[in-house]
Amino acid sequence: IVNRGAFKLTLYKDLKPVKTYGIAVGQVGLETPAGLYHIQNKAINPAWTKPNSDWIPEGERGQVVPGGTAANPLKARWLGIFAGAGIHGIDPSEYSSIGHNASHGCVRMRIPDVIDVYDKTDVGTPVFVA
């Protein structure tokens, strides 16, 4: 369960909470979408394709940033949940964004936390964003 208002992601097993992590969610105008989703895909050190969005310079839209590079904002792990939105790690220099509306719609996590969630979930795992 992703609790946007509390900036928390709680992992459940057999309907019992196992662990809760601090997160950042979408900023005003780029909110993390509420609803029931499922993990659609997972990746280790994923490549990032710059989206066709106003916050990306027009000439850079569609460019692919290789995974595992300093320029790639999807640090360590990716769990895709809905139309380009997902759960991913962030650079330690951005850890101060945890607990805030700071992303472009994704759920941001500290690297050790997103690795932990990645290792404990499978494609198809339900994700409820409230």
Short mmCIF file of C-alpha atoms in Angstrom, two decimals:
data_model
loop_
_atom_site.label_atom_id
_atom_site.label_comp_id
_atom_site.label_asym_id
_atom_site.label_seq_id
_atom_site.Cartn_x
_atom_site.Cartn_y
_atom_site.Cartn_z
CA ILE A 1 0.00 0.00 0.00
CA VAL A 2 1.28 3.43 -1.00
CA ASN A 3 -0.10 6.06 1.37
CA ARG A 4 0.54 9.33 -0.48
CA GLY A 5 -0.58 11.56 2.37
CA ALA A 6 1.66 9.87 4.94
CA PHE A 7 4.54 9.38 2.47
CA LYS A 8 4.75 5.69 3.38
CA LEU A 9 4.85 2.42 1.47
CA THR A 10 3.81 -0.59 3.54
CA LEU A 11 4.66 -4.07 2.38
CA TYR A 12 2.20 -6.81 3.36
CA LYS A 13 2.48 -10.58 3.44
CA ASP A 14 -0.63 -12.67 3.97
CA LEU A 15 -2.58 -9.45 4.67
CA LYS A 16 -0.25 -8.53 7.56
CA PRO A 17 2.07 -5.52 7.47
CA VAL A 18 5.70 -6.61 7.25
CA LYS A 19 7.62 -3.36 6.87
CA THR A 20 6.98 0.33 6.21
CA TYR A 21 9.27 2.61 4.20
CA GLY A 22 9.45 6.37 3.72
CA ILE A 23 8.70 7.55 0.18
CA ALA A 24 8.27 10.64 -1.96
CA VAL A 25 5.34 10.96 -4.36
CA GLY A 26 4.27 13.20 -7.24
CA GLN A 27 4.34 16.94 -6.90
CA VAL A 28 1.33 19.19 -7.51
CA GLY A 29 0.24 18.85 -11.13
CA LEU A 30 2.16 15.57 -11.53
CA GLU A 31 0.48 13.56 -8.78
CA THR A 32 1.09 9.85 -8.29
CA PRO A 33 -2.12 8.26 -9.64
CA ALA A 34 -4.45 6.79 -7.02
CA GLY A 35 -5.99 3.38 -7.56
CA LEU A 36 -5.38 -0.34 -7.55
CA TYR A 37 -2.53 -1.46 -9.79
CA HIS A 38 -0.22 -4.44 -10.12
CA ILE A 39 3.51 -4.57 -10.65
CA GLN A 40 3.70 -4.84 -14.44
CA ASN A 41 7.45 -5.14 -14.85
CA LYS A 42 10.65 -5.10 -12.82
CA ALA A 43 14.24 -4.21 -13.71
CA ILE A 44 17.64 -3.96 -12.07
CA ASN A 45 19.54 -0.77 -13.02
CA PRO A 46 16.88 0.07 -15.61
CA ALA A 47 17.41 2.31 -18.61
CA TRP A 48 15.24 5.45 -18.56
CA THR A 49 13.52 6.88 -21.60
CA LYS A 50 12.94 10.60 -21.18
CA PRO A 51 9.16 11.06 -21.42
CA ASN A 52 7.23 13.27 -23.79
CA SER A 53 6.40 15.70 -20.98
CA ASP A 54 6.61 19.46 -20.54
CA TRP A 55 9.33 19.12 -17.88
CA ILE A 56 11.70 17.52 -20.42
CA PRO A 57 13.26 19.85 -23.04
CA GLU A 58 11.61 19.14 -26.40
CA GLY A 59 14.84 18.00 -28.09
CA GLU A 60 15.55 15.44 -25.33
CA ARG A 61 12.18 13.69 -25.28
CA GLY A 62 12.50 10.01 -26.15
CA GLN A 63 16.24 9.87 -25.42
CA VAL A 64 17.34 6.75 -23.55
CA VAL A 65 19.63 7.13 -20.53
CA PRO A 66 21.49 3.86 -19.82
CA GLY A 67 20.87 2.14 -16.50
CA GLY A 68 23.51 2.33 -13.81
CA THR A 69 24.75 5.74 -14.95
CA ALA A 70 24.90 8.94 -12.91
CA ALA A 71 22.50 10.68 -15.32
CA ASN A 72 19.81 8.02 -14.87
CA PRO A 73 17.30 9.04 -12.14
CA LEU A 74 15.94 5.47 -11.75
CA LYS A 75 18.53 4.25 -9.31
CA ALA A 76 19.05 0.55 -8.60
CA ARG A 77 15.53 -0.86 -9.20
CA TRP A 78 12.30 -0.25 -11.11
CA LEU A 79 8.84 -1.64 -10.40
CA GLY A 80 6.45 -0.40 -13.08
CA ILE A 81 2.83 0.01 -11.98
CA PHE A 82 0.92 2.21 -14.43
CA ALA A 83 1.53 4.01 -17.75
CA GLY A 84 5.14 4.97 -17.09
CA ALA A 85 4.65 5.49 -13.35
CA GLY A 86 6.48 3.22 -10.99
CA ILE A 87 8.43 2.69 -7.82
CA HIS A 88 12.16 3.35 -8.07
CA GLY A 89 15.27 4.31 -6.18
CA ILE A 90 16.79 7.78 -6.07
CA ASP A 91 20.28 9.15 -5.77
CA PRO A 92 21.39 9.57 -2.14
CA SER A 93 21.75 13.31 -2.81
CA GLU A 94 17.94 13.37 -3.22
CA TYR A 95 17.08 11.46 -0.04
CA SER A 96 15.84 14.75 1.44
CA SER A 97 12.87 14.51 -0.98
CA ILE A 98 11.54 11.52 1.00
CA GLY A 99 8.46 12.67 2.89
CA HIS A 100 7.51 15.23 0.24
CA ASN A 101 5.56 15.70 -2.98
CA ALA A 102 8.68 15.80 -5.13
CA SER A 103 8.52 13.41 -8.09
CA HIS A 104 6.99 13.61 -11.56
CA GLY A 105 4.41 10.98 -10.59
CA CYS A 106 6.54 8.05 -9.47
CA VAL A 107 7.08 6.69 -5.99
CA ARG A 108 10.66 7.44 -4.92
CA MET A 109 12.53 5.34 -2.37
CA ARG A 110 15.98 5.20 -0.81
CA ILE A 111 18.16 2.67 -2.66
CA PRO A 112 18.36 0.06 0.16
CA ASP A 113 14.57 0.29 0.59
CA VAL A 114 13.69 -0.15 -3.08
CA ILE A 115 16.07 -3.12 -3.32
CA ASP A 116 14.31 -4.67 -0.31
CA VAL A 117 10.84 -4.16 -1.84
CA TYR A 118 12.08 -5.41 -5.23
CA ASP A 119 13.43 -8.59 -3.69
CA LYS A 120 10.19 -9.27 -1.80
CA THR A 121 7.70 -8.72 -4.63
CA ASP A 122 6.87 -10.33 -7.95
CA VAL A 123 5.36 -9.15 -11.21
CA GLY A 124 1.61 -9.24 -10.57
CA THR A 125 1.85 -8.12 -6.92
CA PRO A 126 -1.04 -5.73 -6.21
CA VAL A 127 -0.17 -2.11 -5.39
CA PHE A 128 -2.90 0.06 -3.86
CA VAL A 129 -2.16 3.78 -4.09
CA ALA A 130 -4.30 5.80 -1.67
#
